[in-house]
Short mmCIF file of C-alpha atoms in Angstrom, two decimals:
data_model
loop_
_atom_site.label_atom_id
_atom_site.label_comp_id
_atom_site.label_asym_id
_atom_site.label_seq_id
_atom_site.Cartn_x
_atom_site.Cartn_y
_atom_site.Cartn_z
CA UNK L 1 82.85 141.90 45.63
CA UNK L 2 84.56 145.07 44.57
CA UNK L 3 88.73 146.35 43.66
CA UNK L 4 88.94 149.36 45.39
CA UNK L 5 91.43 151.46 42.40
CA UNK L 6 89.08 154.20 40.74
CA UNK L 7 86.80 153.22 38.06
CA UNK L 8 88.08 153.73 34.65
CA UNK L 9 85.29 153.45 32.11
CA UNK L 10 86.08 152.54 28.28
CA UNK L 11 88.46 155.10 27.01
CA UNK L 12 87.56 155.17 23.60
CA UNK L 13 83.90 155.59 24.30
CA UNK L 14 81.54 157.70 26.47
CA UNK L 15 78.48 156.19 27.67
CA UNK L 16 76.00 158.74 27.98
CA UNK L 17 72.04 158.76 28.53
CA UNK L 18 70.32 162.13 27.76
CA UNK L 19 66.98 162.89 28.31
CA UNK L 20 64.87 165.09 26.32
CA UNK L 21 60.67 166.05 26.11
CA UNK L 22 58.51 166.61 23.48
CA UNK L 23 55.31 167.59 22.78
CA UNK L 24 52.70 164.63 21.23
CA UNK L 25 52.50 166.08 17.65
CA UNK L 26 53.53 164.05 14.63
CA UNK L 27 57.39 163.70 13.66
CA UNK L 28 58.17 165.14 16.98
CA UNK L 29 59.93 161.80 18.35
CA UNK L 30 61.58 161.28 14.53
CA UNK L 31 63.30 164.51 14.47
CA UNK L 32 64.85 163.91 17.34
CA UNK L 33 65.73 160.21 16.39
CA UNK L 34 67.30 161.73 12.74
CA UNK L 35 68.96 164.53 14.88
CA UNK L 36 71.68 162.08 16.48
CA UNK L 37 71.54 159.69 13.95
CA UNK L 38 72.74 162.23 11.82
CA UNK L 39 76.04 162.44 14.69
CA UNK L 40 76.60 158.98 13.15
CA UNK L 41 75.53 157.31 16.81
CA UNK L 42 73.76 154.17 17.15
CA UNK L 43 71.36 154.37 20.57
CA UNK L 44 71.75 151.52 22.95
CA UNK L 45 68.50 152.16 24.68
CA UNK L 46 65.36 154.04 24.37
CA UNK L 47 63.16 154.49 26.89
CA UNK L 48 59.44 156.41 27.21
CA UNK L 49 57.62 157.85 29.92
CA UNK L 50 55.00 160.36 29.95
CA UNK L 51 55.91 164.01 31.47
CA UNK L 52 55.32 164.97 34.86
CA UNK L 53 54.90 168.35 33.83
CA UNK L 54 52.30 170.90 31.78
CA UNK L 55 54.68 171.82 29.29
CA UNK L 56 55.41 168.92 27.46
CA UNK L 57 53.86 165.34 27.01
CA UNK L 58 56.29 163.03 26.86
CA UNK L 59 59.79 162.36 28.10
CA UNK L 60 62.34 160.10 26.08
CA UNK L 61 65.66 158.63 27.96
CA UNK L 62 68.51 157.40 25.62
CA UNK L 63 71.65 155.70 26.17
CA UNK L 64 74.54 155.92 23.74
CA UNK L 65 77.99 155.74 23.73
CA UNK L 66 79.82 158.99 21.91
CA UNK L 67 83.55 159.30 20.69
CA UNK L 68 84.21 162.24 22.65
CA UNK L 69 82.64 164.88 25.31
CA UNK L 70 82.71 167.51 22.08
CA UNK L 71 80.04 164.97 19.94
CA UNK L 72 77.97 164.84 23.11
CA UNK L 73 77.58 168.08 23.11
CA UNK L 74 76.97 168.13 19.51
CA UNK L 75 74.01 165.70 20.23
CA UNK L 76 72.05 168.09 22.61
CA UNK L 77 72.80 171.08 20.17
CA UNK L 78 71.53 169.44 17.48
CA UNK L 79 68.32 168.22 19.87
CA UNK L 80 67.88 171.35 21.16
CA UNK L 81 66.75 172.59 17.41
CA UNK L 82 63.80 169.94 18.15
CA UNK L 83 63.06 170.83 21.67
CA UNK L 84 64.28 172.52 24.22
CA UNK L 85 64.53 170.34 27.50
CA UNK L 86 67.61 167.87 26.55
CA UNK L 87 69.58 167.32 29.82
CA UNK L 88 72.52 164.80 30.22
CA UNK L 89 71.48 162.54 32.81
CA UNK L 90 74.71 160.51 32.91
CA UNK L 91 77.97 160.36 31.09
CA UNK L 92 81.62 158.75 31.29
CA UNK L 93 83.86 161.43 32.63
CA UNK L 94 86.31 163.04 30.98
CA UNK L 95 86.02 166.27 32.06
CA UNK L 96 85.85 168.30 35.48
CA UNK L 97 82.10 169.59 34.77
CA UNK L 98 81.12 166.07 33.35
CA UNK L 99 79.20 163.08 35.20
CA UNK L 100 79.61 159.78 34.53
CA UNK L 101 77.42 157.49 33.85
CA UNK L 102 75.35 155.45 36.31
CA UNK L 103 72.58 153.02 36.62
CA UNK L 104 68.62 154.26 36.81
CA UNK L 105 66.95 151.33 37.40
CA UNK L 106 67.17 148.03 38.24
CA UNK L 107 67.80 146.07 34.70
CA UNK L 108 70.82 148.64 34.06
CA UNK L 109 73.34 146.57 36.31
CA UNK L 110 72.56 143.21 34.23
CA UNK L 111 75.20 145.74 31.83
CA UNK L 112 77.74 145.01 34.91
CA UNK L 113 77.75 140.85 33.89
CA UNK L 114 80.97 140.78 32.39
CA UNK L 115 82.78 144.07 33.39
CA UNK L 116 85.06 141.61 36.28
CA UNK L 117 88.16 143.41 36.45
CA UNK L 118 90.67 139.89 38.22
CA UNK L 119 89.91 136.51 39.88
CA UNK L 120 86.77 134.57 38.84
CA UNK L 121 88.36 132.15 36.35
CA UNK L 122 91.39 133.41 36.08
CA UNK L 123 93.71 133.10 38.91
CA UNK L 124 97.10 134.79 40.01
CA UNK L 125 99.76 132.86 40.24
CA UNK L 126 99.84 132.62 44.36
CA UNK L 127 96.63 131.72 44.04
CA UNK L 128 96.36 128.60 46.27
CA UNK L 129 94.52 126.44 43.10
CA UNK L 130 96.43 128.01 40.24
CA UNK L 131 98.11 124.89 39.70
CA UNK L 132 95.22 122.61 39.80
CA UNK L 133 93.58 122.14 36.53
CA UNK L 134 90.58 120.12 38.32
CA UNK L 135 89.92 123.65 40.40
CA UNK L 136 90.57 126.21 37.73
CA UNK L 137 88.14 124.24 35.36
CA UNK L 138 85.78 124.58 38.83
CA UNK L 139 85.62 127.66 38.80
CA UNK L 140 85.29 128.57 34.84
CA UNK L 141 82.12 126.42 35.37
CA UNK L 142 80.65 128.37 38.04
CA UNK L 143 81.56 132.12 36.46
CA UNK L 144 80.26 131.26 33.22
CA UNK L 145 76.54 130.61 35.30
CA UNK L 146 77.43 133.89 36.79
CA UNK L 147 77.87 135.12 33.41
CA UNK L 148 74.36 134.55 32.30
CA UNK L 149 72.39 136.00 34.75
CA UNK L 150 69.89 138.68 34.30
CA UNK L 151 67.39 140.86 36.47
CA UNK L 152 64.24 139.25 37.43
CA UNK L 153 65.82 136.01 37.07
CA UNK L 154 66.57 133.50 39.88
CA UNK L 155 70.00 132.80 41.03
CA UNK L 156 71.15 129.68 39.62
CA UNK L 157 71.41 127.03 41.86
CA UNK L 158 75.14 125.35 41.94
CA UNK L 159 75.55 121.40 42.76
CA UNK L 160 78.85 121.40 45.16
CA UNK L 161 80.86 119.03 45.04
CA UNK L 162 81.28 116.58 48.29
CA UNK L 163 85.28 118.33 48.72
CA UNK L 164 83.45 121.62 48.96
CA UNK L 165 80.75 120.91 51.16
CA UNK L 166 83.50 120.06 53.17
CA UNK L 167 85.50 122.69 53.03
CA UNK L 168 82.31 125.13 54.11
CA UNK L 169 81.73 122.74 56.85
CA UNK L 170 85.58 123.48 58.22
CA UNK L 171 85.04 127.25 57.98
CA UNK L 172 81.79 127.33 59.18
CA UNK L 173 82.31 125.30 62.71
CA UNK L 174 85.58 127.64 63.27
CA UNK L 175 83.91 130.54 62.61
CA UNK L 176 80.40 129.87 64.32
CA UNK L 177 82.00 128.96 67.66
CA UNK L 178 83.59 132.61 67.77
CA UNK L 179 80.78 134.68 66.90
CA UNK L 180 79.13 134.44 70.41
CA UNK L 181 81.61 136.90 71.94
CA UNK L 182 83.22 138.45 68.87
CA UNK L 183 80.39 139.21 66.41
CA UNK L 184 78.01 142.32 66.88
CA UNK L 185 74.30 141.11 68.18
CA UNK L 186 72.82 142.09 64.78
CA UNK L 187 75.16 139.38 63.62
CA UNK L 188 74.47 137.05 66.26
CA UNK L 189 70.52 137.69 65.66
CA UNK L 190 70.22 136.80 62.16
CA UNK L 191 72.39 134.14 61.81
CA UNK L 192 69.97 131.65 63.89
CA UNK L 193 67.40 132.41 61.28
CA UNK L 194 69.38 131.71 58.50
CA UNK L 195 70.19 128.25 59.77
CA UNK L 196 66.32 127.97 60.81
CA UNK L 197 65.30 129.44 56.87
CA UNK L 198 67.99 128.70 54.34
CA UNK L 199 69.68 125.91 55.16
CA UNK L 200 72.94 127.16 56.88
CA UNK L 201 74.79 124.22 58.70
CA UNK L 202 78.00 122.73 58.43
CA UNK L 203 77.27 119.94 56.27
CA UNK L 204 76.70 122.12 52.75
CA UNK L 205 76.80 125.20 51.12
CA UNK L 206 73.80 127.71 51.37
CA UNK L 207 72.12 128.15 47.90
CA UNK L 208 72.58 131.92 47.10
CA UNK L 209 68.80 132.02 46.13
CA UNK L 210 67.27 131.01 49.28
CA UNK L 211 69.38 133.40 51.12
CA UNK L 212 68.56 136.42 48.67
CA UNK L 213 64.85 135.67 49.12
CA UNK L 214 65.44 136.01 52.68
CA UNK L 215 67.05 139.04 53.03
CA UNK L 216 64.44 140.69 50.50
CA UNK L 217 61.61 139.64 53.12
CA UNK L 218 63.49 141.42 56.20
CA UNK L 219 64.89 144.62 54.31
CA UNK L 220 64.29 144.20 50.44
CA UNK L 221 68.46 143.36 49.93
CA UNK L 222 68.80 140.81 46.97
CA UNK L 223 71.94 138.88 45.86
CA UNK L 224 73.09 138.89 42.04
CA UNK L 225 75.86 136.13 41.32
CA UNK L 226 79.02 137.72 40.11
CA UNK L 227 82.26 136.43 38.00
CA UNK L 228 84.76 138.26 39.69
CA UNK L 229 86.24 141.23 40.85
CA UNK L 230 83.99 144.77 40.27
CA UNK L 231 85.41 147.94 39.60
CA UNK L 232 84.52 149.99 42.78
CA UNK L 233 81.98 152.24 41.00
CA UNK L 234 80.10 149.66 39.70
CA UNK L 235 79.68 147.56 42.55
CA UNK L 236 78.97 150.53 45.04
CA UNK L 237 76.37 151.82 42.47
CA UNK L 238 74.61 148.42 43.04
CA UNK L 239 74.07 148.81 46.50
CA UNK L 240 71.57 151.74 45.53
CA UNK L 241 69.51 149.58 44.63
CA UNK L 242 70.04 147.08 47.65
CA UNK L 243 71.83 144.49 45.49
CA UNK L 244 74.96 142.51 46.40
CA UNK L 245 77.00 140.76 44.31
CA UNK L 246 78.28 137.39 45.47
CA UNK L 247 80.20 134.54 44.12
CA UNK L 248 79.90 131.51 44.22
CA UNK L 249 82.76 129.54 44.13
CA UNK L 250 84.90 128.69 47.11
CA UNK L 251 88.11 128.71 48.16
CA UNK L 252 90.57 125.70 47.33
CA UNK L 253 90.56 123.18 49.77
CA UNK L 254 94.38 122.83 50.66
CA UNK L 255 93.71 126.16 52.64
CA UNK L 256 90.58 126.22 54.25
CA UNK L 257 91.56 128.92 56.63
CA UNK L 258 92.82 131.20 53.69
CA UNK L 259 91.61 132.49 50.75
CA UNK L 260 93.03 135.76 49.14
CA UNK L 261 89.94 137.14 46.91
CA UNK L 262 85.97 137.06 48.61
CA UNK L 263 84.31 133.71 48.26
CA UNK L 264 80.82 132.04 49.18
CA UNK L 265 82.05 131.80 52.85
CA UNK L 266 83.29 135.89 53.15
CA UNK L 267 80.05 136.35 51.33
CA UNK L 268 77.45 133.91 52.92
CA UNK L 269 79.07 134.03 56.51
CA UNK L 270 80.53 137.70 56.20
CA UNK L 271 78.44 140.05 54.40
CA UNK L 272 74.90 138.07 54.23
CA UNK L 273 73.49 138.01 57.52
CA UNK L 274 74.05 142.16 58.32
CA UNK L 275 71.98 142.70 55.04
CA UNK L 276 68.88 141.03 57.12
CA UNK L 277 69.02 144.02 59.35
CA UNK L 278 67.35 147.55 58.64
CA UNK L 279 69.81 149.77 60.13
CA UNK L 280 72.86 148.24 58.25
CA UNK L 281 71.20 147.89 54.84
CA UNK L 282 70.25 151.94 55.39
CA UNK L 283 73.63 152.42 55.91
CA UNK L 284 74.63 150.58 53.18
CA UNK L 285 72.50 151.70 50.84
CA UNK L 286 73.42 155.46 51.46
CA UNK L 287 76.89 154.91 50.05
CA UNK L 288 75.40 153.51 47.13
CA UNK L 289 73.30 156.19 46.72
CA UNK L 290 76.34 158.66 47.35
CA UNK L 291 78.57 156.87 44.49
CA UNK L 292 75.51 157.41 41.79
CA UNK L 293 77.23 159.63 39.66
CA UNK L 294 80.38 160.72 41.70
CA UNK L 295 83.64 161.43 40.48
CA UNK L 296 86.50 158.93 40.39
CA UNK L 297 88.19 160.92 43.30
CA UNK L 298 84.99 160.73 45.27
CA UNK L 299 84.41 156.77 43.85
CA UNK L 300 87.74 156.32 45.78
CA UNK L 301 86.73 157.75 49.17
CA UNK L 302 83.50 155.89 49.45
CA UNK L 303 85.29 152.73 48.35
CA UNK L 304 88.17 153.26 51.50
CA UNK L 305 84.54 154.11 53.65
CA UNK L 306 82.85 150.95 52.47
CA UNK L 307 86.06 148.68 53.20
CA UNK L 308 86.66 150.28 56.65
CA UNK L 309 82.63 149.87 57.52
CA UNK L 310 81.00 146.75 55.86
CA UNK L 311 84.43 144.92 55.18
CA UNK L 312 86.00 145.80 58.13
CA UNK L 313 84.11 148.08 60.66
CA UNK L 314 83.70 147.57 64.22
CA UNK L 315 80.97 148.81 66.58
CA UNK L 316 80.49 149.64 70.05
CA UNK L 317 77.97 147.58 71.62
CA UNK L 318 77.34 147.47 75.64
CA UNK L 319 80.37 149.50 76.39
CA UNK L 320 82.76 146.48 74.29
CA UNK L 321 84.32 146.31 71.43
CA UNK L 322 82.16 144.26 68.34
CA UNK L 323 83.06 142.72 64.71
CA UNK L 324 80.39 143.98 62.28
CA UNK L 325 82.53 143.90 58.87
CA UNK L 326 82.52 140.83 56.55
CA UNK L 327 86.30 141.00 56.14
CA UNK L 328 86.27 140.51 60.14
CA UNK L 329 83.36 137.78 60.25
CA UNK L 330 85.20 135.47 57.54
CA UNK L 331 88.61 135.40 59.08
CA UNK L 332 88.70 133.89 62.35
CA UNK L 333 92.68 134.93 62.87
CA UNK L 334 91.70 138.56 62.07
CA UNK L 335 88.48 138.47 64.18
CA UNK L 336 90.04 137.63 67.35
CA UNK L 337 93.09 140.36 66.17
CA UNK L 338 91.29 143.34 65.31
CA UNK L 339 89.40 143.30 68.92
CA UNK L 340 92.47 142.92 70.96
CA UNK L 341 94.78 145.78 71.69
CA UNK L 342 97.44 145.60 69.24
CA UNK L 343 95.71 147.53 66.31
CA UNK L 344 94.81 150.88 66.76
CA UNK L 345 90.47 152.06 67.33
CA UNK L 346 89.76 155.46 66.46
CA UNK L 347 86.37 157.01 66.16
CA UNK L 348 84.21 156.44 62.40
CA UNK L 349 84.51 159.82 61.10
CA UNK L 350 84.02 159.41 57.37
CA UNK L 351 85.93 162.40 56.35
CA UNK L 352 89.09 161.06 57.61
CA UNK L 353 88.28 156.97 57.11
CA UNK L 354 87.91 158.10 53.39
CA UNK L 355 91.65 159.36 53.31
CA UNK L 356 93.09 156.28 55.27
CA UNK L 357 95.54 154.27 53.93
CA UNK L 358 95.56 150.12 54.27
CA UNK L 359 96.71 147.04 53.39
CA UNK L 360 94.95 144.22 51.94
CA UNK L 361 97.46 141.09 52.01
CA UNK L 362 97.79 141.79 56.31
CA UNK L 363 95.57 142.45 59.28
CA UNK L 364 94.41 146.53 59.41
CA UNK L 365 97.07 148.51 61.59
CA UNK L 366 93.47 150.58 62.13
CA UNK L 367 89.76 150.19 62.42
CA UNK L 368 87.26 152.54 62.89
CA UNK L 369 84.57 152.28 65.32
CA UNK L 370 81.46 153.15 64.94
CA UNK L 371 78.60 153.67 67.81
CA UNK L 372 76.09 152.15 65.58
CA UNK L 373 74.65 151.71 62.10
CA UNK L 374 72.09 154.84 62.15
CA UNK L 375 75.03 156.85 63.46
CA UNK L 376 77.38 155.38 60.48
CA UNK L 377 74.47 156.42 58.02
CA UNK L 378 74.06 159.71 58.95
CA UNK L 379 77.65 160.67 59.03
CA UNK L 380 78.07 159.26 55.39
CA UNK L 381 74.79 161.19 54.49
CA UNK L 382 76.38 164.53 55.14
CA UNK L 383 79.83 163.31 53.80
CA UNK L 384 77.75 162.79 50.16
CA UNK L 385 76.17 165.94 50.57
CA UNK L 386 80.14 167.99 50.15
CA UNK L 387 80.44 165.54 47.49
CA UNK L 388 81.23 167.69 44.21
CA UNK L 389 77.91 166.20 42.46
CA UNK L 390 75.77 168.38 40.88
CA UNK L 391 72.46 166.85 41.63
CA UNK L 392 71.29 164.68 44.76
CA UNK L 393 69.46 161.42 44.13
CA UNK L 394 66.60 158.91 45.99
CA UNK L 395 65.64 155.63 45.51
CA UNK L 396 61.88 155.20 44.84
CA UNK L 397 61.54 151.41 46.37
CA UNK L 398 58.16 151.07 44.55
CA UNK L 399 59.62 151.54 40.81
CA UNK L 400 63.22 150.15 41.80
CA UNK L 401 64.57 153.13 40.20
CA UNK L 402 66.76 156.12 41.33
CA UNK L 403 65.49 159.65 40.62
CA UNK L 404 67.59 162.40 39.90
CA UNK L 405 66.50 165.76 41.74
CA UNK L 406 67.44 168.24 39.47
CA UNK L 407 64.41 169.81 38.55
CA UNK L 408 61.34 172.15 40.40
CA UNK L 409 58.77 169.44 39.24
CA UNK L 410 60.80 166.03 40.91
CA UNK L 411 61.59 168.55 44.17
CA UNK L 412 58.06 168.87 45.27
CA UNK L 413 57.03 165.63 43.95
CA UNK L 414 59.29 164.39 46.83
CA UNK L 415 57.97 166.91 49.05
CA UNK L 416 54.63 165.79 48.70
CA UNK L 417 55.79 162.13 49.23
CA UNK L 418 57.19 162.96 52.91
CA UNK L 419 54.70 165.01 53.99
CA UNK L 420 51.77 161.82 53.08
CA UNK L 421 54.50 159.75 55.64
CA UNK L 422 54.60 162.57 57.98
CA UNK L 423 50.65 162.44 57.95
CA UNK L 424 50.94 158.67 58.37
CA UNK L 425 53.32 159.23 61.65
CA UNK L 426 51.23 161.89 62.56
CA UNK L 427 48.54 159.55 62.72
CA UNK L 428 50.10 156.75 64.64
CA UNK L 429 51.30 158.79 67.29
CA UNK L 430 47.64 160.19 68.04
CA UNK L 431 46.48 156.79 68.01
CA UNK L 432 49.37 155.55 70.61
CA UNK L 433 48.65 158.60 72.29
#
């Protein structure tokens, strides 16, 4: 659930994470600690690993936040009297060379909790329940559960009320009875097994938990609650790590059949069930990787790519026309629109989607279609890689972290890791052959 206007990150700070090495000798670590606390900076995190290479023993990550680009550059002066690997890993930007900050592993986006930028508990004033007191006090309820989540945790469970049971029910029969000839077959696949396995039906609302559990068994996707809106940075850098963030809340009941922000039925009905399939969360997962670290111009272009593909993409399946965006599968009037002939279909090509211009109070004037999710993926891959970022990045599935690339030592380290799975392929096609 995501605004798509550029990320702005606190102005008056700069959250920045450096890392530097040392060599296992005593006072080596408190030098460098007295070195920036001499900047008068207070760390926010402090992290140890040992070093990957000969040189030194240990590496040391910190997080901080600095009053200016100038003092962070202080820091790693004064660090670099100390030792002489400090590299900024991350940092707010403020200027053309600089990279903002982004998250390295998986406890970094509980830091994304309260960073909502609209809706959650507080409504606008068309909103369809900003008059009624009963709803809005709803709704504080279920964000301030949101609020309190944290990594490793499970997804609290919400009691719905009988009026929104109901409500799902009314969405979900309307929108069920279309997706047989309007929803792409990866759709139409997974959604059988999430009535079978977590309890979709028309008679109450899915618990977020059971579905995040399933979609971690089929492609290791989880779902993190959220209070409201996220700025466009923050929740594309999630999906890096193959985590969605979902509300909970639902829309007001007056209005079944319209809600203007994402709620559990755009999220549950829309996004959920494409996460259960490899190829999409691939494809999803490379923007995320792409935003790590990108400037707000580029934050911008991924964000227009993400809401023309997993909000409101469309495939090509058996020579017709298929809804595979969540924006699509959670409106039923704009499902049955965007396949006729009165918008316009042109070809996914990510350089121009990114430029595209679009509304987001009407149906799209354009979609873009693409001929499938591997396709999708691989055209965003070599989009990211003109990106002006001055480092590329993985995801290493068995840590849950990402790795920055910028370095001879993490290079062949990553080398070495494909060629063991081309070994393993090698293998299996011997033994099939």
């Amino acid at each position: 659930m995501f605004t798509t206007a550029p990320s702005n990150s606190n102005k008056d700070t700069l959250k920045t994470t450096l890392c530097f090495s040392i060599t296992d000798k005593v006072g080596a670590l408190e030098n460098c600690l007295a070195a920036i606390k001499a900047m008068d900076i207070s760390l926010t995190r402090i992290e140890s690993r040992p070093s990957r290479t000969n040189e030194w023993d240990y590496d040391f990550f910190v997080d901080f936040d600095a009053k200016s680009a100038s003092q962070v550059n202080q820091v790693i002066t004064s660090l670099g009297k100390h030792t002489k690997e400090v590299r900024v890993i991350g940092a707010d930007a403020t200027a053309a060379d600089s990279v903002p900050w982004f998250p390295r592993k998986l406890t970094d986006l509980d830091s994304f909790a309260e960073k909502v930028l609209e809706m959650g508990e507080e409504l606008s004033s068309d909103h369809p329940g900003a008059n009624d007191p009963v709803y809005r006090a709803r709704r504080a309820e279920i964000t301030r559960i949101a609020k309190t989540h944290r990594t490793g945790q499970p997804v609290p469970e919400i009691e719905y009320t009988a009026e929104e049971n109901e409500t799902w029910g009314k969405v979900f029969r309307q929108l069920t009875s279309m997706y047989s000839t309007h929803a792409c077959r990866e759709h139409q696949y997974v959604l059988p097994l999430l009535i079978q396995n977590c309890g979709y039906n028309d008679k109450q609302i899915p618990q977020i938990e059971h579905v995040s559990r399933f979609l971690k068994d089929c492609t290791g996707f989880t779902i993190r609650p959220v209070m409201g809106l996220l700025s466009s940075r923050d929740f594309l850098n999630a999906f890096a790590f193959r985590v969605f963030y979902s509300t909970q809340y639902i829309r007001h009941s007056s209005k079944p059949y319209y809600t203007p922000e994402p709620d559990v039925c755009h999220e549950l009905l829309g996004h959920a069930p494409l996460f259960a399939d490899p190829d999409f969360a691939d494809f999803s997962q490379e923007i995320g990787l792409a935003s790590l670290g990108a400037s707000d111009e580029d934050i911008q272009k991924l964000a227009t790519i993400f809401w023309f593909t997993v909000e409101f993409g469309i495939c090509r399946q058996g020579g017709e026309l298929k809804a595979y965006g969540a924006g699509l599968l959670s409106s039923f009037g704009e499902l049955e629109y965007c396949l006729s002939d009165k918008p316009e279909h042109r070809p996914f090509d990510p350089e121009k989607t990114a430029v595209q211009k679009y509304p987001i109070t009407e149906f799209q004037p354009v979609y873009f279609v693409a001929e499938s999710f591997k396709d999708a993926q691989e055209k965003v891959r070599d989009f990211a890689a003109n990106m002006n970022r001055p480092f590329s990045v993985r995801y290493n599935a068995l840590t849950q972290s990402i790795e920055v690339l910028d370095n001879k030592e993490k290079i062949v380290r990553f080398a070495k890791s494909i060629r063991d799975d081309m070994k393993t392929l090698t293998n299996v096609l011997e033994s099939l052959g």
